[in-house]
XYZ file of C-alpha atoms in Angstrom:
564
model
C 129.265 107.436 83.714
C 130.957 109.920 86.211
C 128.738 112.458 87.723
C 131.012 114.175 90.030
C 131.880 117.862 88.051
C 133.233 120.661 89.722
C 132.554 124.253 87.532
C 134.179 127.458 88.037
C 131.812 130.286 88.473
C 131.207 131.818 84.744
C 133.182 135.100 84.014
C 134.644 135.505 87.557
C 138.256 134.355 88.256
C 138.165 131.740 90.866
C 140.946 130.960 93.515
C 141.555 127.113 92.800
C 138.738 125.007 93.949
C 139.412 121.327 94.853
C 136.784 118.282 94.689
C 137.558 115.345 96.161
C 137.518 113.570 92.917
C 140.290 115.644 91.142
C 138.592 119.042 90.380
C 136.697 118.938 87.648
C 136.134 116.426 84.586
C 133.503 114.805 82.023
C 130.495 112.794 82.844
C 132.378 109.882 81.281
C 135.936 110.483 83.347
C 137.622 110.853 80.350
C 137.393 114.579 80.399
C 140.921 116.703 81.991
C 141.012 119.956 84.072
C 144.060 122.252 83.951
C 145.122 124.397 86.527
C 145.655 127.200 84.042
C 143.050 126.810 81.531
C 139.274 126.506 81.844
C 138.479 123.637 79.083
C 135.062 123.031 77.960
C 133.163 119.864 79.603
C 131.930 117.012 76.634
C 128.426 115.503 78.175
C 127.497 112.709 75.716
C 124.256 111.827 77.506
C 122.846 108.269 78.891
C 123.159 105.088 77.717
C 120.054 104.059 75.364
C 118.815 100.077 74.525
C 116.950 100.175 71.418
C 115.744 97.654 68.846
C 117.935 97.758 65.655
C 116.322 100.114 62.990
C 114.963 102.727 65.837
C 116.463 106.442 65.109
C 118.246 107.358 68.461
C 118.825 110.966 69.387
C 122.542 112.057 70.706
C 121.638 114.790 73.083
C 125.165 117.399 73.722
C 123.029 119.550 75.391
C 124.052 118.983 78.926
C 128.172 120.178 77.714
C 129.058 123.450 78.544
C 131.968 125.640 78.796
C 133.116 127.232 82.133
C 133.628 130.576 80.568
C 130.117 131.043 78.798
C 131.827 130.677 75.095
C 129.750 129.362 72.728
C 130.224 125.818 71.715
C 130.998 123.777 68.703
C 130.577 120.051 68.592
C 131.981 116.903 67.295
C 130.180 113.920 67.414
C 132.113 110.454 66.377
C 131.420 106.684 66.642
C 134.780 105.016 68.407
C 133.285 100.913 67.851
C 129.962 99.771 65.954
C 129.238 95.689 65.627
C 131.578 93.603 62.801
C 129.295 94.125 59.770
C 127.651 97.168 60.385
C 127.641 100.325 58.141
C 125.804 102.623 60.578
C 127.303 106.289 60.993
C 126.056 109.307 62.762
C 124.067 112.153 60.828
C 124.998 115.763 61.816
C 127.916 115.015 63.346
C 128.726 119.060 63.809
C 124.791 119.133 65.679
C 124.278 120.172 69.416
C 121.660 117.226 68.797
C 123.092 114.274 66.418
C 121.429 110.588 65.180
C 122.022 107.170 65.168
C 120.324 104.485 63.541
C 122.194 100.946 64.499
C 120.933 98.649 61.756
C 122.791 95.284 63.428
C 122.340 94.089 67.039
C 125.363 95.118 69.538
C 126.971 97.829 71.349
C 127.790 101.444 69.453
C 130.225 103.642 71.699
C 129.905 107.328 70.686
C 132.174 109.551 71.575
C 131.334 113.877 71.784
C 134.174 116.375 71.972
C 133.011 120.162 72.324
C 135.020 123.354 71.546
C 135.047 126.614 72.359
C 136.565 128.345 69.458
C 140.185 127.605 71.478
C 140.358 124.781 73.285
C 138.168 121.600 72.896
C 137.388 119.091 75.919
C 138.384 115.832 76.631
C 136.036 112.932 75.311
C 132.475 111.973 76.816
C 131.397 108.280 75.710
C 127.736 107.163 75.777
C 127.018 103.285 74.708
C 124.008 102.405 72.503
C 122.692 98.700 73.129
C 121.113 97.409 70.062
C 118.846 93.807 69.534
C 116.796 92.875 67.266
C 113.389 93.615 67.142
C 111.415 91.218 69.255
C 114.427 90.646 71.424
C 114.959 91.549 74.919
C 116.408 94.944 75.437
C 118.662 95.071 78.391
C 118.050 97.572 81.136
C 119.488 100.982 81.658
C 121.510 101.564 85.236
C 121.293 105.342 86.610
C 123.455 105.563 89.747
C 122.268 108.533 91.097
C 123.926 112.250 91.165
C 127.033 113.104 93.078
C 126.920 113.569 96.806
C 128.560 115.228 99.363
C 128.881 115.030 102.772
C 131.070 115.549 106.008
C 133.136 112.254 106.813
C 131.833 109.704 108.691
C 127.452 110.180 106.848
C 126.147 107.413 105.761
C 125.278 108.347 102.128
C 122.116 106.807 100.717
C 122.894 105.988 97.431
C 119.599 106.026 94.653
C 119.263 103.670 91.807
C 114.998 104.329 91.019
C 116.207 106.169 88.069
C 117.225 102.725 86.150
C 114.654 101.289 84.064
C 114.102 98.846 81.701
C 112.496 99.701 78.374
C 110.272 96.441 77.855
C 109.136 97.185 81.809
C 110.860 93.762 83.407
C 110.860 93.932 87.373
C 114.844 94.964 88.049
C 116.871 93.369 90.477
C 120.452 95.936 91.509
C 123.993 94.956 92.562
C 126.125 97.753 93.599
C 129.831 97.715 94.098
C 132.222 99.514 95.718
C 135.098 100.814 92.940
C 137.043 103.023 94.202
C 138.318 105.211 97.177
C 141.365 107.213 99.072
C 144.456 105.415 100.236
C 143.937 103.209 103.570
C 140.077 104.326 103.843
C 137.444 101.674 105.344
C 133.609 101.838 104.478
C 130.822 99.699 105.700
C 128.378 99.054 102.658
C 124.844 97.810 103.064
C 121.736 97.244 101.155
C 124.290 96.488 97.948
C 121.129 94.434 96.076
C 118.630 96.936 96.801
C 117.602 100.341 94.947
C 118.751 101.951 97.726
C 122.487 101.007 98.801
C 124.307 102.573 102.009
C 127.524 103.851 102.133
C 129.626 105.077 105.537
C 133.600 106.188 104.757
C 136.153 107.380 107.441
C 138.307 109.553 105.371
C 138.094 112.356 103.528
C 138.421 112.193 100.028
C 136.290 110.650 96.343
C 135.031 107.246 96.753
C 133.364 105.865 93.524
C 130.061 103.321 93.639
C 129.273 100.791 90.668
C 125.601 100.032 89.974
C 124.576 97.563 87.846
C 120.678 96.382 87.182
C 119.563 93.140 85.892
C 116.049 92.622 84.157
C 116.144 89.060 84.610
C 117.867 87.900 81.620
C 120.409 90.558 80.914
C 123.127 92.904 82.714
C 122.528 96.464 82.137
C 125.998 98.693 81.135
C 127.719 99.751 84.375
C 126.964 103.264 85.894
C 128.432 104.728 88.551
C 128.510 107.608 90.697
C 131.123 109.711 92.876
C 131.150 110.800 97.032
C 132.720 113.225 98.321
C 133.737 112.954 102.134
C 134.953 116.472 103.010
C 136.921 116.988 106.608
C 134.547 117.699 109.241
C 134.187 121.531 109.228
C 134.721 121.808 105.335
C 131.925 123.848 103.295
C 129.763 121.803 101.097
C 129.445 122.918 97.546
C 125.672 124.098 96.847
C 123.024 122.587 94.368
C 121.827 124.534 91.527
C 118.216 123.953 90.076
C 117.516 125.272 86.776
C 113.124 124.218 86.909
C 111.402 121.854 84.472
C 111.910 121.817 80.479
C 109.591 124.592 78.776
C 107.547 124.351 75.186
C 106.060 127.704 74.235
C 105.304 129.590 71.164
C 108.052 132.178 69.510
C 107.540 135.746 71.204
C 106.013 134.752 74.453
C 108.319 135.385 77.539
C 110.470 132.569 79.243
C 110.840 132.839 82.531
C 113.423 131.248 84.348
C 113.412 130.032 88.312
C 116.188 128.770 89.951
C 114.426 129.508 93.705
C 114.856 125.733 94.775
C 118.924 125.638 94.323
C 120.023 125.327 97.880
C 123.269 124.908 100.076
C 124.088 122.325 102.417
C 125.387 124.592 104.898
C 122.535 127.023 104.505
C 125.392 129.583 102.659
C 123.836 132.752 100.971
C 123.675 131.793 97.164
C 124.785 134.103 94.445
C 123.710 132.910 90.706
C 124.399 133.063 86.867
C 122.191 131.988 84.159
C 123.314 132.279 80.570
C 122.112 130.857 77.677
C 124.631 127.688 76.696
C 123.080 127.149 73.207
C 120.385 128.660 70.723
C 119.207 128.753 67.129
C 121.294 130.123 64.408
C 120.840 133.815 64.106
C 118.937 134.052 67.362
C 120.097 137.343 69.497
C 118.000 136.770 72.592
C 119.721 137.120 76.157
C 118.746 136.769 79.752
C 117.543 139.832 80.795
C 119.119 139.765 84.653
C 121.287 136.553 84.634
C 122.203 137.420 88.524
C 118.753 136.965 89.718
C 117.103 133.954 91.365
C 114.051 134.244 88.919
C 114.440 135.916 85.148
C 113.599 135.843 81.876
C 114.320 136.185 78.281
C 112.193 136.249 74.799
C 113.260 133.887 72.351
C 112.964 135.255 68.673
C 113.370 132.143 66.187
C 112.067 128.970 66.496
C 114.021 126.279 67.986
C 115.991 124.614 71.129
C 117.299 126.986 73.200
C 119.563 125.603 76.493
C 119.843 127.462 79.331
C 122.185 126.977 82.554
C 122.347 127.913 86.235
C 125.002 127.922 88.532
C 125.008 129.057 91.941
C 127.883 130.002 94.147
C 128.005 130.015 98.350
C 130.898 132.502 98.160
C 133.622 129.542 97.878
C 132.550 127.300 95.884
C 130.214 126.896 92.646
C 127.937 124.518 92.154
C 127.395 121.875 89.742
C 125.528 123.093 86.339
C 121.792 122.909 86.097
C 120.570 122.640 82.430
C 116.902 123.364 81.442
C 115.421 123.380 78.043
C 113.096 125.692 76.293
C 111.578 124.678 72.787
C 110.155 127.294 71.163
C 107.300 126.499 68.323
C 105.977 128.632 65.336
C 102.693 131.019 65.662
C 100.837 128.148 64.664
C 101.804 126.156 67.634
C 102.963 122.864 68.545
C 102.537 120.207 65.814
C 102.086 116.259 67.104
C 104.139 113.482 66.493
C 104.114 110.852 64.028
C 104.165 107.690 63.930
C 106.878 106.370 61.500
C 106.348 102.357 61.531
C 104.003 100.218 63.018
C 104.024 96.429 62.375
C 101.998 93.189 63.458
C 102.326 89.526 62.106
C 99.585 89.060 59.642
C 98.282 85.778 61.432
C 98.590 84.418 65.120
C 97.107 81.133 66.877
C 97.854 82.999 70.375
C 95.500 86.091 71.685
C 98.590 88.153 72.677
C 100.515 88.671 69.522
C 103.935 90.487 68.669
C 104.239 94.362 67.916
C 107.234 93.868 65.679
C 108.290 97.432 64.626
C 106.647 100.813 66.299
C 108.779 103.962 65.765
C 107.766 107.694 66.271
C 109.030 110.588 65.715
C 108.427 114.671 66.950
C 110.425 117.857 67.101
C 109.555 118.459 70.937
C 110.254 114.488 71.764
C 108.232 112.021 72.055
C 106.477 111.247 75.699
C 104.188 108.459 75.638
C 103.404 105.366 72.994
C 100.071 103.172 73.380
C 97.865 100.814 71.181
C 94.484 100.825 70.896
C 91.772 98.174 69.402
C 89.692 101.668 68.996
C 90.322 104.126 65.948
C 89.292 107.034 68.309
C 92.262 108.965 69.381
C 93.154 108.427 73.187
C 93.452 111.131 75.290
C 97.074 112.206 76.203
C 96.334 111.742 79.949
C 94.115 108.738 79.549
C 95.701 105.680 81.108
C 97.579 103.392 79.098
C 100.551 105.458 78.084
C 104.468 103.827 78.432
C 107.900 105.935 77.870
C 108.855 103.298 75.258
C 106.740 101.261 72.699
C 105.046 98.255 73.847
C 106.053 95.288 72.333
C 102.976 93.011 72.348
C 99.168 93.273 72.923
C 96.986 90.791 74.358
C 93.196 90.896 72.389
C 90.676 89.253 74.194
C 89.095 87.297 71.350
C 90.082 85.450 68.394
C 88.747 86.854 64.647
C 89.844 90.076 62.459
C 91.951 92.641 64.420
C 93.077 95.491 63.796
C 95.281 97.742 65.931
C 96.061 101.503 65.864
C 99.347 102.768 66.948
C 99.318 106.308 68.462
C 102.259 108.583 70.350
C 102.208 111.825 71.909
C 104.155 114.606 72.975
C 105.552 116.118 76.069
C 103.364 119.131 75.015
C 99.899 116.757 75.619
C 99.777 116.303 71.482
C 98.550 113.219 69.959
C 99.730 111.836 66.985
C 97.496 110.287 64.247
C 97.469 106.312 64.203
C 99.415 104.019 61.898
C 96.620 101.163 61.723
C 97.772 97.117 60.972
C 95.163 93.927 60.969
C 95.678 90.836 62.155
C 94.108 87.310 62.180
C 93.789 85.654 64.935
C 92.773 81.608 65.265
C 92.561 79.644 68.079
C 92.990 76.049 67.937
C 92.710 73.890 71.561
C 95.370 71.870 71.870
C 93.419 68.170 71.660
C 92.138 69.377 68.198
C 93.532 69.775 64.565
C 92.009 71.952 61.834
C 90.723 69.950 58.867
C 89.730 71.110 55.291
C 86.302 69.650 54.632
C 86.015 67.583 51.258
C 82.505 67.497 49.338
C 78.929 68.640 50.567
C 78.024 67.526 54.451
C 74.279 67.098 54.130
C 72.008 67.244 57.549
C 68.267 65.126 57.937
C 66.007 63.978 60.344
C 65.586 59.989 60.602
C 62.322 60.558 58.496
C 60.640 58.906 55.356
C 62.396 60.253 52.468
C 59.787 63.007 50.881
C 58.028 63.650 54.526
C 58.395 67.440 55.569
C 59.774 67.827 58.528
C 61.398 70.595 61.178
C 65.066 70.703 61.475
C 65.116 72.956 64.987
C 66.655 74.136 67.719
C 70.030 74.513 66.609
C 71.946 76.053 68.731
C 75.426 77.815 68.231
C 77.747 78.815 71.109
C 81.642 80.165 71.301
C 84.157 79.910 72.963
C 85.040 82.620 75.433
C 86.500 82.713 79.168
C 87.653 78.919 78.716
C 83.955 77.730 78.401
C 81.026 77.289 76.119
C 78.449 80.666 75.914
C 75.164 79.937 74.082
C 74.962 83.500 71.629
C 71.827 82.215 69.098
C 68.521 79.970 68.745
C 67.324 79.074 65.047
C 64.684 76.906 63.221
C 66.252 76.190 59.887
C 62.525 76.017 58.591
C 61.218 72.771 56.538
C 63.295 70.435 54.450
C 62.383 67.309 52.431
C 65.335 64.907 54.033
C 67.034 62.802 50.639
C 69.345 59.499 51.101
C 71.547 61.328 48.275
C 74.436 62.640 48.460
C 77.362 64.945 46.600
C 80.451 64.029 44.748
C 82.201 67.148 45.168
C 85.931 66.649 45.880
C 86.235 70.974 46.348
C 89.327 71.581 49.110
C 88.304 74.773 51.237
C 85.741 77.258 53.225
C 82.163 76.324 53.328
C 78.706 77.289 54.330
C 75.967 76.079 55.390
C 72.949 76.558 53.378
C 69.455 75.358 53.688
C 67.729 77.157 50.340
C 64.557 76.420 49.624
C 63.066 72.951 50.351
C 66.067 71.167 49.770
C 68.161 69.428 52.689
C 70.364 71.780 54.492
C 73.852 71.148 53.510
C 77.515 72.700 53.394
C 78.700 73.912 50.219
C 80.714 76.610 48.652
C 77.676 78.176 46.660
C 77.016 81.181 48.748
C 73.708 82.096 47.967
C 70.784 80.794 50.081
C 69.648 81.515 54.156
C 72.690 80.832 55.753
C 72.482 78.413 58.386
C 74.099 79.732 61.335
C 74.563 83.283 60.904
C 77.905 83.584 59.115
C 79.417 83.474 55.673
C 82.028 81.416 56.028
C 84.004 79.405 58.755
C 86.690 76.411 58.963
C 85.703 72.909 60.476
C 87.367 71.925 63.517
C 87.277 68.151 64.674
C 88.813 65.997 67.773
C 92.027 64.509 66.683
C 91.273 60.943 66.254
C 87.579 61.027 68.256
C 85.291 58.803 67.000
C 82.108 60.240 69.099
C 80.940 64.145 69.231
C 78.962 64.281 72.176
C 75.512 65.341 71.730
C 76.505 66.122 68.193
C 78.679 68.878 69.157
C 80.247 69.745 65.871
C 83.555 72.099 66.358
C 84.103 75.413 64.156
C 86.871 77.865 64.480
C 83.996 79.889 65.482
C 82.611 77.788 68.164
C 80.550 74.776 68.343
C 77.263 73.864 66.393
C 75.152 71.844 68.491
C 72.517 69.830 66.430
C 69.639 68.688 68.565
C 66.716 67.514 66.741
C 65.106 64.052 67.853
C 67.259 62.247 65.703
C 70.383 63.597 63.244
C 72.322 62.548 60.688
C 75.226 64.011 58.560
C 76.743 62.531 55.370
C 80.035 63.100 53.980
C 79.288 61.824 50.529
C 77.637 58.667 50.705
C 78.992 57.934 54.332
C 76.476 58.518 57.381
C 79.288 60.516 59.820
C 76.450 61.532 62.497
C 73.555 58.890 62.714
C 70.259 59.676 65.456
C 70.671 60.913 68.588
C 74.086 59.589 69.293
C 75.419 61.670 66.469
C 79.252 60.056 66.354
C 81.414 60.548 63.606
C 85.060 59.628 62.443
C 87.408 62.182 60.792
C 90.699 61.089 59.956
């Protein structure tokens, strides 16, 4: 969008002041000066790339009108996707919403008013995809410059980003410029690009960002070369956003505006926007530093503009939200969903949404339902979309978001299931009782031993438990159970130890229930290694056997079986 916006100097008449991009306009270059009349300026905001579903905030707080009137707003969506039925809520808001409910490109339009004469049009663009998708990256060209003719101007695109966190690559262009002019560009695929112009006059830059699959919207950003000798407008700074409670004092710094030419600075504050029914003011809006008391809860917008003693600067905005006696309250967390099941330990975060009326700062996910800490590590400007666990098993996840005010939300909690399967291996549902002896006389009482159980973790096998199953009387007979399902292992009383679906009895290896995993078409389990979705079962007496039915699958020491 344009940046370049030259403002006259709030309730003082001004001699006509020219910019070397046509004297005034809109962040979108849509917006027209008069000569005669002081029109409002429509600021729409930035470009936003959201998932489909996600509530997006139209921010008009940046528009402003050049006399101090107070302004009304009108808030419109110019083109949606075919098929969609999305339309703006309070449309007549400093602060309206969107929720695109298709994937695709919404172009809203703002046009402000100042009880006579309304702007021209500022356009923002709101990049939609559905959830899971790739979102495509956000460009931010930089603020206008400028400089005497003949400066190399270092142009600054760090302020693009993309909101799933890809690496960005940049390619800036050169637009536009004066009549016969020649520049030398350099550095046009970096985050920093160069720029050197030999006449006076506006010359517009492109920059566009890539996040490795996608082109980000186009943003771009005016230079001003001004004849050798010319004075350089000044820069206004208004100081950081503000959250405080109603009554306290606000107070206002505008010490690091500056001018290029090291001018003396004159400077006007006024107050560009507050609650209904509010009747606070700046107390000395010609000072470098002052203050007002806000008296109803709310946004209030304040702006800065500085003057040299030719020409005014740009307008610096700063926010103030203002909270009841009872303080800030913390966000929420609207939705927060994860696939019920996943064979892969880094599974999708398929909706997380949050909502608060200061604005919401950070999102993170935690394994732990212990609130994080809002400077605790972790933390991302836009929800994640994945998490990687470290094991396989129940999951659950806890969704939290916080505040620019350090609050932290309470969690929206999902659970997930999580099974692993190797890839030379398929799951199989075991069919009737697996019984386990030692090659024994049938009624001798013997030790089943050393059975050892390990998991998988780290890519290798970790030994976790040692247990004597205790005595059985080994039997040649077998089941004729034909149950599909989960079973355990169960060595009650004297009888052989065996794998049922009764669950009462020791159980065998220290869990209630798990699936059997085999080789896909292996014949042999070395050293009897038996496969689980929770590990392996290694069966080590001096001799083993294991019936399915009346079939011996795992015979002595060898212990080699067939599944099909």
């Amino acid at each position: 969008m344009r940046r370049f916006i030259f403002y006259s100097l709030l309730f003082m008449a001004f001699s006509s002041i020219l910019s070397g991009c046509g004297g005034g306009g809109g962040s979108a270059g849509t917006t027209t000066a008069s000569t005669d009349v002081a029109l409002p300026v429509a600021i729409a905001g930035a470009n936003q790339s959201v998932y489909t579903g996600t509530p997006i905030t139209l921010e008009g707080n940046a528009s402003y009108d050049q006399e101090g009137k107070p302004l009304s707003y009108a808030w419109s969506l110019t083109s949606k996707p075919i098929g969609s039925s999305a339309a703006i809520s309070n449309v007549s808001s400093i602060n309206a919403m969107l929720i695109p409910d298709i994937a695709g490109d919404y172009t809203v339009q703002l046009i402000v008013n100042n009880g006579k004469y309304s702007s021209g049009s500022d356009t923002m663009v709101v990049s939609a995809v559905e959830t899971g998708s790739n979102r495509i990256p956000v460009a931010n060209a930089g603020e206008y410059q400028s400089v005497p003719v003949g400066t190399t101007v270092t142009l600054d695109g760090a302020g693009s980003f993309d909101p799933d966190g890809d690496q960005l690559t940049y390619k800036w262009s050169f637009v536009s410029g004066p009549d016969w002019s020649s520049t030398t560009q350099k550095n046009l695929t970096k985050v920093n690009a160069n720029i050197t112009s030999d006449l006076a006059g506006c010359y517009t830059m492109q920059l566009i960002v890539n996040d490795g699959s996608a082109d980000s919207k186009p943003d771009t950003i005016e230079v001003t070369n001004l004849a050798n000798g010319s004075n350089h407008p000044p820069i206004a700074r208004a100081g950081d956003n503000q959250i405080i409670t109603i009554g306290s004092q606000v107070m206002l710094d505008g010490s690091n505006s500056y001018d290029p030419d090291n001018d003396q600075l004159t400077y006007f504050w006024y107050l560009s926007s507050q609650p209904a029914g509010s009747s606070a003011y700046i107390v000395n809006t010609n000072s470098v530093t002052t203050n007002f008391i806000p008296d109803i809860v709310g946004s209030y917008y304040i702006y800065l503009i500085v003057k040299d003693g030719s020409i005014a600067s740009e307008v610096a905005t700063t926010k103030v939200t203002v909270t009841g006696t009872t303080g800030i309250s913390s966000p929420t967390v609207s939705t927060f969903t994860i696939p019920a099941t996943s064979s892969s330990l880094t599974v999708s975060i398929t909706q997380f949404t949050a909502t608060d009326a200061v604005g919401v700062s950070g999102y993170t996910v935690t394994e732990s339902s212990t609130a994080p800490l809002a400077s605790a590590s972790g933390w991302t400007a836009y929800a994640p979309t994945s998490y990687t666990f470290a094991s396989e098993g129940n999951k659950t996840l806890y969704a939290w978001a916080k505040n620019a005010a350090g609050l932290v939300s309470t969690s929206k909690s999902a659970s997930i299931v999580i099974t692993l399967t190797s890839a030379n291996s398929v799951v199989k549902t075991i069919t009737g009782y697996f019984k386990i002896s030692v090659s024994s006389s049938a009624g001798a009482a013997v030790q089943i031993h050393n059975v050892t159980i390990q998991l998988y973790n780290d890519n290798s096998w970790s030994s976790v438990d040692n247990i004597s199953a205790g005595s059985t009387n080994p039997s040649s007979g077998s089941s004729t159970s034909n149950d599909n399902g989960t079973y355990l292992i169960d060595s009650s009383g004297n009888n052989d130890a065996y794998i049922s679906k009764e669950a009462n009895g020791a159980v065998f290896i220290g869990t209630t229930q798990f699936m059997a995993e085999f080789p896909n078409n292996t014949t042999t389990a070395t050293a009897g290694i038996w496969l689980t979705s929770l590990g392996t079962v290694l069966f080590s007496p001096s001799g083993c056997n294991l019936f399915l039915g009346n079939t011996t699958l795992i015979r002595a020491s060898s212990c080699s079986f067939t599944i099909n």
